């Protein structure tokens, strides 16, 4: 019997730069204009103007939550100048979500930063803390009634990207591959930059203190969980790897109100390190292995390392053109999640990545969405997977039981 607790959040997730369009004041926008091989976000899905329609589709399907982000580059176009109009825009988004019965889960930083912050040195500059906390303080003015706030999305990926983006610019003639897309030129992503790791943890802790003082929101951050599993005898190799790539960020979440788990796939670790994804016919559009069981592994690891911080699955999904495969994947992931919940791991929600087929950090081909979007007309079309997840949401998981007895 599959039961989820009352009040469980069932939703979908997005990130501003990936859906809004014309995020022209951001570091990612600048990068897209000058980097060979990188596709541009451009108008993206025009969700900046069409967010109400996006949310309506999620609510109509039966979901009760939506994770979306606030774009720092819009809120603070030049250092110290905060746009009241942009703050009001994001407040309208929060109001719309609440009106539709979608509990907002609001991310304050999802990979993109204002270009000026990047030019100043970004997370490696001497002023990173002052800059980020000034932005967070300003944003608290629109968070009334918001119960869940994620400070920084995937700080481990961000700390890795600090390194990757510099390298890419240094090698202008090489094609771009998003960090979320497998690339045969690298067997796996290198480790996060240690200084960026320290700085991001400091930024998260400072933001948490500000949010707790000025709002009633529950505060956490969201970590990229690789669900790495040691092969027999290689536990120490595994330990060293997770200690560099994941654990500092999970330890940094101790004392938070929740930890966002973001899981897509799983890999083993042998004596040589992370074993590349096998080349199988059901590999995803980003080249990763089809592993619905990854979510259970990721949640257990996050629970152990945070020493029992409540879990919120803030991202889980699959890049596929086959929506039936998306449903199979998500069905498997939810069963894995329920198994770990049955073992006593407190879990408050499941937010699918992604609400919409969106801009995958330099690529448009990998489609993760529950909703397809025509990028010429911006017409949205719900996929069967949205209705499927909505039925599970509306029955608080009972529809999963029905599926198994069919
Ligand atoms: C995560 C990111 C998200 C999206 C998914 C596929 O690493 O947080 O924006 O790119 O991967």
mmCIF file of C-alpha atoms in Angstrom, residues 68-387:
data_model
loop_
_atom_site.group_PDB
_atom_site.id
_atom_site.type_symbol
_atom_site.label_atom_id
_atom_site.label_comp_id
_atom_site.label_asym_id
_atom_site.label_seq_id
_atom_site.Cartn_x
_atom_site.Cartn_y
_atom_site.Cartn_z
ATOM 1 C CA UNK A 68 10.213 28.616 -9.337
ATOM 2 C CA UNK A 69 13.023 31.080 -8.925
ATOM 3 C CA UNK A 70 13.634 34.768 -8.505
ATOM 4 C CA UNK A 71 16.208 36.130 -10.945
ATOM 5 C CA UNK A 72 18.844 38.188 -9.146
ATOM 6 C CA UNK A 73 19.950 39.809 -12.430
ATOM 7 C CA UNK A 74 16.501 41.385 -12.762
ATOM 8 C CA UNK A 75 16.126 42.402 -9.124
ATOM 9 C CA UNK A 76 19.536 44.112 -8.918
ATOM 10 C CA UNK A 77 20.466 45.276 -12.427
ATOM 11 C CA UNK A 78 23.412 47.325 -11.124
ATOM 12 C CA UNK A 79 25.097 46.856 -7.747
ATOM 13 C CA UNK A 80 23.001 48.319 -4.975
ATOM 14 C CA UNK A 81 20.137 49.371 -7.265
ATOM 15 C CA UNK A 82 17.071 47.243 -6.638
ATOM 16 C CA UNK A 83 14.137 47.267 -9.022
ATOM 17 C CA UNK A 84 10.796 47.727 -7.253
ATOM 18 C CA UNK A 85 9.000 46.747 -10.463
ATOM 19 C CA UNK A 86 10.844 43.435 -10.720
ATOM 20 C CA UNK A 87 10.262 42.681 -7.051
ATOM 21 C CA UNK A 88 6.568 43.351 -7.699
ATOM 22 C CA UNK A 89 6.690 40.977 -10.672
ATOM 23 C CA UNK A 90 7.897 38.092 -8.527
ATOM 24 C CA UNK A 91 5.380 39.000 -5.820
ATOM 25 C CA UNK A 92 2.659 38.645 -8.450
ATOM 26 C CA UNK A 93 4.016 35.187 -9.246
ATOM 27 C CA UNK A 94 3.847 34.217 -5.586
ATOM 28 C CA UNK A 95 0.296 35.580 -5.353
ATOM 29 C CA UNK A 96 -0.754 33.709 -8.489
ATOM 30 C CA UNK A 97 0.630 30.426 -7.158
ATOM 31 C CA UNK A 98 -1.160 30.914 -3.822
ATOM 32 C CA UNK A 99 -4.400 31.821 -5.595
ATOM 33 C CA UNK A 100 -4.228 28.599 -7.630
ATOM 34 C CA UNK A 101 -3.524 26.443 -4.588
ATOM 35 C CA UNK A 102 0.098 25.849 -5.584
ATOM 36 C CA UNK A 103 2.416 26.072 -2.596
ATOM 37 C CA UNK A 104 5.336 28.140 -3.840
ATOM 38 C CA UNK A 105 8.844 26.785 -3.308
ATOM 39 C CA UNK A 106 10.997 29.782 -4.134
ATOM 40 C CA UNK A 107 14.644 29.542 -5.217
ATOM 41 C CA UNK A 108 16.772 32.651 -4.752
ATOM 42 C CA UNK A 109 19.712 31.621 -6.940
ATOM 43 C CA UNK A 110 19.585 29.021 -9.701
ATOM 44 C CA UNK A 111 22.943 29.089 -11.540
ATOM 45 C CA UNK A 112 22.562 32.533 -13.139
ATOM 46 C CA UNK A 113 23.874 35.742 -11.522
ATOM 47 C CA UNK A 114 23.896 39.392 -12.558
ATOM 48 C CA UNK A 115 26.649 39.957 -15.111
ATOM 49 C CA UNK A 116 28.215 42.635 -12.878
ATOM 50 C CA UNK A 117 28.519 40.079 -10.045
ATOM 51 C CA UNK A 118 30.269 37.669 -12.383
ATOM 52 C CA UNK A 119 32.595 40.404 -13.662
ATOM 53 C CA UNK A 120 33.436 41.331 -10.096
ATOM 54 C CA UNK A 121 34.610 37.763 -9.541
ATOM 55 C CA UNK A 122 31.294 36.164 -8.607
ATOM 56 C CA UNK A 123 31.474 33.549 -5.876
ATOM 57 C CA UNK A 124 35.257 33.964 -5.794
ATOM 58 C CA UNK A 125 35.255 37.711 -5.295
ATOM 59 C CA UNK A 126 36.003 39.328 -1.944
ATOM 60 C CA UNK A 127 32.546 40.851 -1.954
ATOM 61 C CA UNK A 128 30.456 37.730 -2.669
ATOM 62 C CA UNK A 129 28.949 37.614 0.812
ATOM 63 C CA UNK A 130 28.087 41.277 1.004
ATOM 64 C CA UNK A 131 26.569 41.123 -2.491
ATOM 65 C CA UNK A 132 24.486 37.998 -2.011
ATOM 66 C CA UNK A 133 23.192 38.987 1.410
ATOM 67 C CA UNK A 134 22.173 42.439 0.142
ATOM 68 C CA UNK A 135 20.088 40.739 -2.564
ATOM 69 C CA UNK A 136 18.582 38.215 -0.154
ATOM 70 C CA UNK A 137 17.698 40.963 2.324
ATOM 71 C CA UNK A 138 15.887 42.882 -0.398
ATOM 72 C CA UNK A 139 13.974 39.816 -1.561
ATOM 73 C CA UNK A 140 12.653 39.117 1.932
ATOM 74 C CA UNK A 141 10.302 42.073 1.375
ATOM 75 C CA UNK A 142 8.190 39.993 -1.048
ATOM 76 C CA UNK A 143 8.237 36.634 0.742
ATOM 77 C CA UNK A 144 5.225 37.101 2.971
ATOM 78 C CA UNK A 145 3.209 33.870 2.997
ATOM 79 C CA UNK A 146 5.988 31.845 1.353
ATOM 80 C CA UNK A 147 6.603 28.708 3.354
ATOM 81 C CA UNK A 148 9.593 27.236 1.529
ATOM 82 C CA UNK A 149 12.725 29.000 0.312
ATOM 83 C CA UNK A 150 15.778 27.436 -1.359
ATOM 84 C CA UNK A 151 18.739 29.780 -1.050
ATOM 85 C CA UNK A 152 21.071 28.388 -3.725
ATOM 86 C CA UNK A 153 20.409 25.677 -6.275
ATOM 87 C CA UNK A 154 23.012 22.924 -6.591
ATOM 88 C CA UNK A 155 25.922 24.726 -4.963
ATOM 89 C CA UNK A 156 28.082 21.708 -5.792
ATOM 90 C CA UNK A 157 27.340 22.141 -9.486
ATOM 91 C CA UNK A 158 27.917 25.880 -9.137
ATOM 92 C CA UNK A 159 31.276 25.327 -7.435
ATOM 93 C CA UNK A 160 32.198 23.034 -10.270
ATOM 94 C CA UNK A 161 31.019 25.503 -12.898
ATOM 95 C CA UNK A 162 33.281 28.237 -11.533
ATOM 96 C CA UNK A 163 36.109 26.078 -12.787
ATOM 97 C CA UNK A 164 34.424 24.785 -15.928
ATOM 98 C CA UNK A 165 33.345 28.157 -17.271
ATOM 99 C CA UNK A 166 36.822 29.600 -16.932
ATOM 100 C CA UNK A 167 38.280 26.612 -18.757
ATOM 101 C CA UNK A 168 35.705 26.852 -21.514
ATOM 102 C CA UNK A 169 36.428 30.498 -22.172
ATOM 103 C CA UNK A 170 40.124 29.734 -22.233
ATOM 104 C CA UNK A 171 39.463 27.153 -24.969
ATOM 105 C CA UNK A 172 37.280 29.247 -27.251
ATOM 106 C CA UNK A 173 37.464 26.824 -30.161
ATOM 107 C CA UNK A 174 35.918 23.874 -28.356
ATOM 108 C CA UNK A 175 32.199 23.245 -28.475
ATOM 109 C CA UNK A 176 30.045 23.843 -25.436
ATOM 110 C CA UNK A 177 28.523 21.040 -23.407
ATOM 111 C CA UNK A 178 26.280 21.857 -20.492
ATOM 112 C CA UNK A 179 27.397 20.453 -17.140
ATOM 113 C CA UNK A 180 24.063 18.637 -17.039
ATOM 114 C CA UNK A 181 24.800 16.842 -20.330
ATOM 115 C CA UNK A 182 27.300 13.988 -20.619
ATOM 116 C CA UNK A 183 30.281 14.689 -22.860
ATOM 117 C CA UNK A 184 32.551 11.973 -24.270
ATOM 118 C CA UNK A 185 35.500 14.355 -23.754
ATOM 119 C CA UNK A 186 35.142 13.954 -19.994
ATOM 120 C CA UNK A 187 34.235 10.788 -18.149
ATOM 121 C CA UNK A 188 32.569 12.730 -15.370
ATOM 122 C CA UNK A 189 32.424 16.261 -14.052
ATOM 123 C CA UNK A 190 35.554 17.315 -12.201
ATOM 124 C CA UNK A 191 35.265 18.107 -8.490
ATOM 125 C CA UNK A 192 33.840 21.423 -7.303
ATOM 126 C CA UNK A 193 36.367 24.197 -6.694
ATOM 127 C CA UNK A 194 37.240 24.052 -2.948
ATOM 128 C CA UNK A 195 37.273 27.819 -2.446
ATOM 129 C CA UNK A 196 33.952 28.228 -4.204
ATOM 130 C CA UNK A 197 32.634 25.404 -2.012
ATOM 131 C CA UNK A 198 33.602 27.262 1.166
ATOM 132 C CA UNK A 199 32.191 30.542 -0.106
ATOM 133 C CA UNK A 200 28.875 29.054 -1.143
ATOM 134 C CA UNK A 201 28.417 27.401 2.230
ATOM 135 C CA UNK A 202 29.127 30.738 3.918
ATOM 136 C CA UNK A 203 26.621 32.433 1.576
ATOM 137 C CA UNK A 204 23.967 29.849 2.377
ATOM 138 C CA UNK A 205 24.427 30.193 6.128
ATOM 139 C CA UNK A 206 24.281 33.990 5.945
ATOM 140 C CA UNK A 207 21.155 33.858 3.766
ATOM 141 C CA UNK A 208 19.544 31.376 6.142
ATOM 142 C CA UNK A 209 20.081 33.718 9.083
ATOM 143 C CA UNK A 210 18.556 36.665 7.190
ATOM 144 C CA UNK A 211 15.562 34.643 6.019
ATOM 145 C CA UNK A 212 14.921 33.316 9.509
ATOM 146 C CA UNK A 213 15.090 36.764 10.998
ATOM 147 C CA UNK A 214 12.885 38.486 8.446
ATOM 148 C CA UNK A 215 10.430 35.827 7.231
ATOM 149 C CA UNK A 216 8.590 32.784 8.526
ATOM 150 C CA UNK A 217 9.798 30.606 5.637
ATOM 151 C CA UNK A 218 11.461 27.257 6.088
ATOM 152 C CA UNK A 219 14.942 27.501 4.621
ATOM 153 C CA UNK A 220 17.127 25.016 2.812
ATOM 154 C CA UNK A 221 19.253 24.592 -0.242
ATOM 155 C CA UNK A 222 19.227 22.011 -3.000
ATOM 156 C CA UNK A 223 22.140 19.686 -3.693
ATOM 157 C CA UNK A 224 22.952 17.719 -6.862
ATOM 158 C CA UNK A 225 22.911 14.153 -5.592
ATOM 159 C CA UNK A 226 24.829 11.792 -7.825
ATOM 160 C CA UNK A 227 23.664 8.607 -6.060
ATOM 161 C CA UNK A 228 27.154 7.137 -6.280
ATOM 162 C CA UNK A 229 27.482 3.554 -5.075
ATOM 163 C CA UNK A 230 30.809 1.866 -4.256
ATOM 164 C CA UNK A 231 31.607 -1.509 -5.764
ATOM 165 C CA UNK A 232 32.820 -4.075 -3.214
ATOM 166 C CA UNK A 233 36.176 -3.138 -1.710
ATOM 167 C CA UNK A 234 36.117 0.420 -3.086
ATOM 168 C CA UNK A 235 34.388 2.143 -0.194
ATOM 169 C CA UNK A 236 37.373 4.387 0.544
ATOM 170 C CA UNK A 237 37.577 5.584 -3.075
ATOM 171 C CA UNK A 238 33.854 6.306 -2.917
ATOM 172 C CA UNK A 239 34.246 8.144 0.388
ATOM 173 C CA UNK A 240 36.925 10.417 -1.014
ATOM 174 C CA UNK A 241 34.753 11.232 -4.018
ATOM 175 C CA UNK A 242 31.568 12.022 -2.104
ATOM 176 C CA UNK A 243 33.608 14.029 0.402
ATOM 177 C CA UNK A 244 34.678 16.335 -2.423
ATOM 178 C CA UNK A 245 31.521 16.454 -4.527
ATOM 179 C CA UNK A 246 28.544 16.175 -2.252
ATOM 180 C CA UNK A 247 29.104 15.811 1.464
ATOM 181 C CA UNK A 248 30.409 19.316 2.289
ATOM 182 C CA UNK A 249 27.149 20.705 0.904
ATOM 183 C CA UNK A 250 25.013 18.194 2.791
ATOM 184 C CA UNK A 251 26.941 18.870 6.001
ATOM 185 C CA UNK A 252 26.364 22.570 5.262
ATOM 186 C CA UNK A 253 22.630 21.796 5.383
ATOM 187 C CA UNK A 254 22.688 20.560 8.968
ATOM 188 C CA UNK A 255 20.487 22.892 10.957
ATOM 189 C CA UNK A 256 18.392 23.762 7.875
ATOM 190 C CA UNK A 257 14.636 23.247 7.818
ATOM 191 C CA UNK A 258 14.875 20.926 4.826
ATOM 192 C CA UNK A 259 17.359 19.617 2.295
ATOM 193 C CA UNK A 260 16.480 19.676 -1.393
ATOM 194 C CA UNK A 261 17.460 16.404 -3.035
ATOM 195 C CA UNK A 262 18.008 16.558 -6.809
ATOM 196 C CA UNK A 263 18.508 13.196 -8.395
ATOM 197 C CA UNK A 264 18.454 11.902 -11.957
ATOM 198 C CA UNK A 265 20.763 8.935 -12.295
ATOM 199 C CA UNK A 266 23.231 6.757 -10.423
ATOM 200 C CA UNK A 267 26.779 5.531 -11.070
ATOM 201 C CA UNK A 268 29.100 3.103 -9.389
ATOM 202 C CA UNK A 269 32.568 3.861 -8.085
ATOM 203 C CA UNK A 270 35.351 1.362 -8.612
ATOM 204 C CA UNK A 271 39.082 1.458 -7.888
ATOM 205 C CA UNK A 272 39.537 4.005 -10.705
ATOM 206 C CA UNK A 273 36.791 6.321 -9.541
ATOM 207 C CA UNK A 274 33.369 7.051 -11.027
ATOM 208 C CA UNK A 275 32.464 4.478 -13.662
ATOM 209 C CA UNK A 276 31.147 6.156 -16.852
ATOM 210 C CA UNK A 277 27.536 5.562 -17.808
ATOM 211 C CA UNK A 278 27.063 2.348 -19.773
ATOM 212 C CA UNK A 279 26.056 2.768 -23.397
ATOM 213 C CA UNK A 280 22.556 1.355 -23.280
ATOM 214 C CA UNK A 281 19.600 1.904 -25.602
ATOM 215 C CA UNK A 282 17.524 3.422 -22.819
ATOM 216 C CA UNK A 283 20.108 6.072 -21.919
ATOM 217 C CA UNK A 284 18.521 9.507 -21.585
ATOM 218 C CA UNK A 285 18.853 12.445 -23.978
ATOM 219 C CA UNK A 286 21.629 13.824 -21.778
ATOM 220 C CA UNK A 287 23.567 10.568 -22.071
ATOM 221 C CA UNK A 288 22.969 9.308 -18.555
ATOM 222 C CA UNK A 289 21.786 5.850 -17.538
ATOM 223 C CA UNK A 290 18.055 5.221 -17.010
ATOM 224 C CA UNK A 291 17.998 4.786 -13.239
ATOM 225 C CA UNK A 292 14.650 5.426 -11.551
ATOM 226 C CA UNK A 293 16.101 3.785 -8.430
ATOM 227 C CA UNK A 294 18.618 6.650 -8.094
ATOM 228 C CA UNK A 295 16.176 8.743 -6.071
ATOM 229 C CA UNK A 296 16.044 6.230 -3.221
ATOM 230 C CA UNK A 297 19.841 6.037 -3.065
ATOM 231 C CA UNK A 298 20.132 9.843 -3.129
ATOM 232 C CA UNK A 299 17.527 10.396 -0.414
ATOM 233 C CA UNK A 300 19.130 7.842 1.927
ATOM 234 C CA UNK A 301 22.553 9.429 1.455
ATOM 235 C CA UNK A 302 21.253 12.961 2.043
ATOM 236 C CA UNK A 303 19.364 11.844 5.167
ATOM 237 C CA UNK A 304 22.452 10.140 6.588
ATOM 238 C CA UNK A 305 24.928 12.932 5.907
ATOM 239 C CA UNK A 306 22.626 15.764 7.023
ATOM 240 C CA UNK A 307 21.858 13.680 10.125
ATOM 241 C CA UNK A 308 18.140 13.692 9.587
ATOM 242 C CA UNK A 309 17.200 16.978 7.935
ATOM 243 C CA UNK A 310 13.726 16.661 6.347
ATOM 244 C CA UNK A 311 13.941 15.799 2.704
ATOM 245 C CA UNK A 312 12.210 17.638 -0.097
ATOM 246 C CA UNK A 313 12.754 16.179 -3.543
ATOM 247 C CA UNK A 314 13.246 19.472 -5.367
ATOM 248 C CA UNK A 315 14.245 17.891 -8.704
ATOM 249 C CA UNK A 316 13.850 14.447 -10.240
ATOM 250 C CA UNK A 317 13.108 13.647 -13.837
ATOM 251 C CA UNK A 318 14.360 12.439 -17.170
ATOM 252 C CA UNK A 319 15.437 13.934 -20.486
ATOM 253 C CA UNK A 320 13.469 11.922 -22.998
ATOM 254 C CA UNK A 321 11.405 12.441 -26.148
ATOM 255 C CA UNK A 322 9.256 9.461 -25.128
ATOM 256 C CA UNK A 323 6.668 10.568 -22.614
ATOM 257 C CA UNK A 324 5.735 6.973 -21.766
ATOM 258 C CA UNK A 325 9.332 6.500 -20.647
ATOM 259 C CA UNK A 326 8.994 9.625 -18.469
ATOM 260 C CA UNK A 327 5.956 8.061 -16.807
ATOM 261 C CA UNK A 328 7.766 4.746 -16.262
ATOM 262 C CA UNK A 329 10.781 6.541 -14.835
ATOM 263 C CA UNK A 330 8.725 8.678 -12.475
ATOM 264 C CA UNK A 331 6.631 5.714 -11.366
ATOM 265 C CA UNK A 332 9.851 3.875 -10.452
ATOM 266 C CA UNK A 333 11.301 6.919 -8.703
ATOM 267 C CA UNK A 334 8.147 7.446 -6.622
ATOM 268 C CA UNK A 335 8.121 3.793 -5.559
ATOM 269 C CA UNK A 336 11.773 4.096 -4.542
ATOM 270 C CA UNK A 337 10.897 7.250 -2.628
ATOM 271 C CA UNK A 338 8.029 5.558 -0.826
ATOM 272 C CA UNK A 339 10.340 2.700 0.177
ATOM 273 C CA UNK A 340 12.752 5.066 1.890
ATOM 274 C CA UNK A 341 9.853 6.931 3.495
ATOM 275 C CA UNK A 342 8.582 3.613 4.853
ATOM 276 C CA UNK A 343 11.990 3.237 6.486
ATOM 277 C CA UNK A 344 11.313 6.402 8.473
ATOM 278 C CA UNK A 345 12.984 9.069 6.338
ATOM 279 C CA UNK A 346 10.922 12.244 6.681
ATOM 280 C CA UNK A 347 10.035 13.563 3.245
ATOM 281 C CA UNK A 348 7.838 16.585 2.675
ATOM 282 C CA UNK A 349 7.438 16.702 -1.084
ATOM 283 C CA UNK A 350 8.212 15.581 -4.588
ATOM 284 C CA UNK A 351 8.781 18.262 -7.236
ATOM 285 C CA UNK A 352 9.339 16.903 -10.705
ATOM 286 C CA UNK A 353 11.947 18.403 -13.023
ATOM 287 C CA UNK A 354 10.674 19.921 -15.086
ATOM 288 C CA UNK A 355 7.378 21.697 -15.494
ATOM 289 C CA UNK A 356 8.212 22.629 -19.101
ATOM 290 C CA UNK A 357 10.573 21.587 -21.870
ATOM 291 C CA UNK A 358 13.110 24.323 -21.258
ATOM 292 C CA UNK A 359 16.572 25.692 -21.972
ATOM 293 C CA UNK A 360 19.059 23.135 -20.724
ATOM 294 C CA UNK A 361 21.982 25.484 -20.069
ATOM 295 C CA UNK A 362 23.194 25.909 -23.629
ATOM 296 C CA UNK A 363 21.077 23.206 -25.270
ATOM 297 C CA UNK A 364 17.452 22.961 -26.349
ATOM 298 C CA UNK A 365 17.380 19.274 -27.340
ATOM 299 C CA UNK A 366 17.109 17.546 -23.936
ATOM 300 C CA UNK A 367 13.429 17.673 -23.034
ATOM 301 C CA UNK A 368 12.627 17.149 -19.358
ATOM 302 C CA UNK A 369 9.154 18.723 -19.337
ATOM 303 C CA UNK A 370 5.682 17.615 -18.350
ATOM 304 C CA UNK A 371 4.545 20.315 -20.757
ATOM 305 C CA UNK A 372 5.764 20.836 -24.328
ATOM 306 C CA UNK A 373 6.201 24.363 -25.636
ATOM 307 C CA UNK A 374 6.205 25.585 -29.242
ATOM 308 C CA UNK A 375 9.093 28.017 -29.221
ATOM 309 C CA UNK A 376 7.719 30.062 -32.129
ATOM 310 C CA UNK A 377 4.211 30.593 -30.792
ATOM 311 C CA UNK A 378 4.853 29.769 -27.103
ATOM 312 C CA UNK A 379 1.772 27.541 -27.147
ATOM 313 C CA UNK A 380 1.911 25.084 -24.264
ATOM 314 C CA UNK A 381 0.714 21.485 -24.605
ATOM 315 C CA UNK A 382 0.420 19.273 -21.560
ATOM 316 C CA UNK A 383 1.956 15.826 -22.077
ATOM 317 C CA UNK A 384 0.248 12.677 -20.735
ATOM 318 C CA UNK A 385 2.870 12.626 -17.956
ATOM 319 C CA UNK A 386 1.421 15.843 -16.502
ATOM 320 C CA UNK A 387 -2.036 14.295 -16.223
#
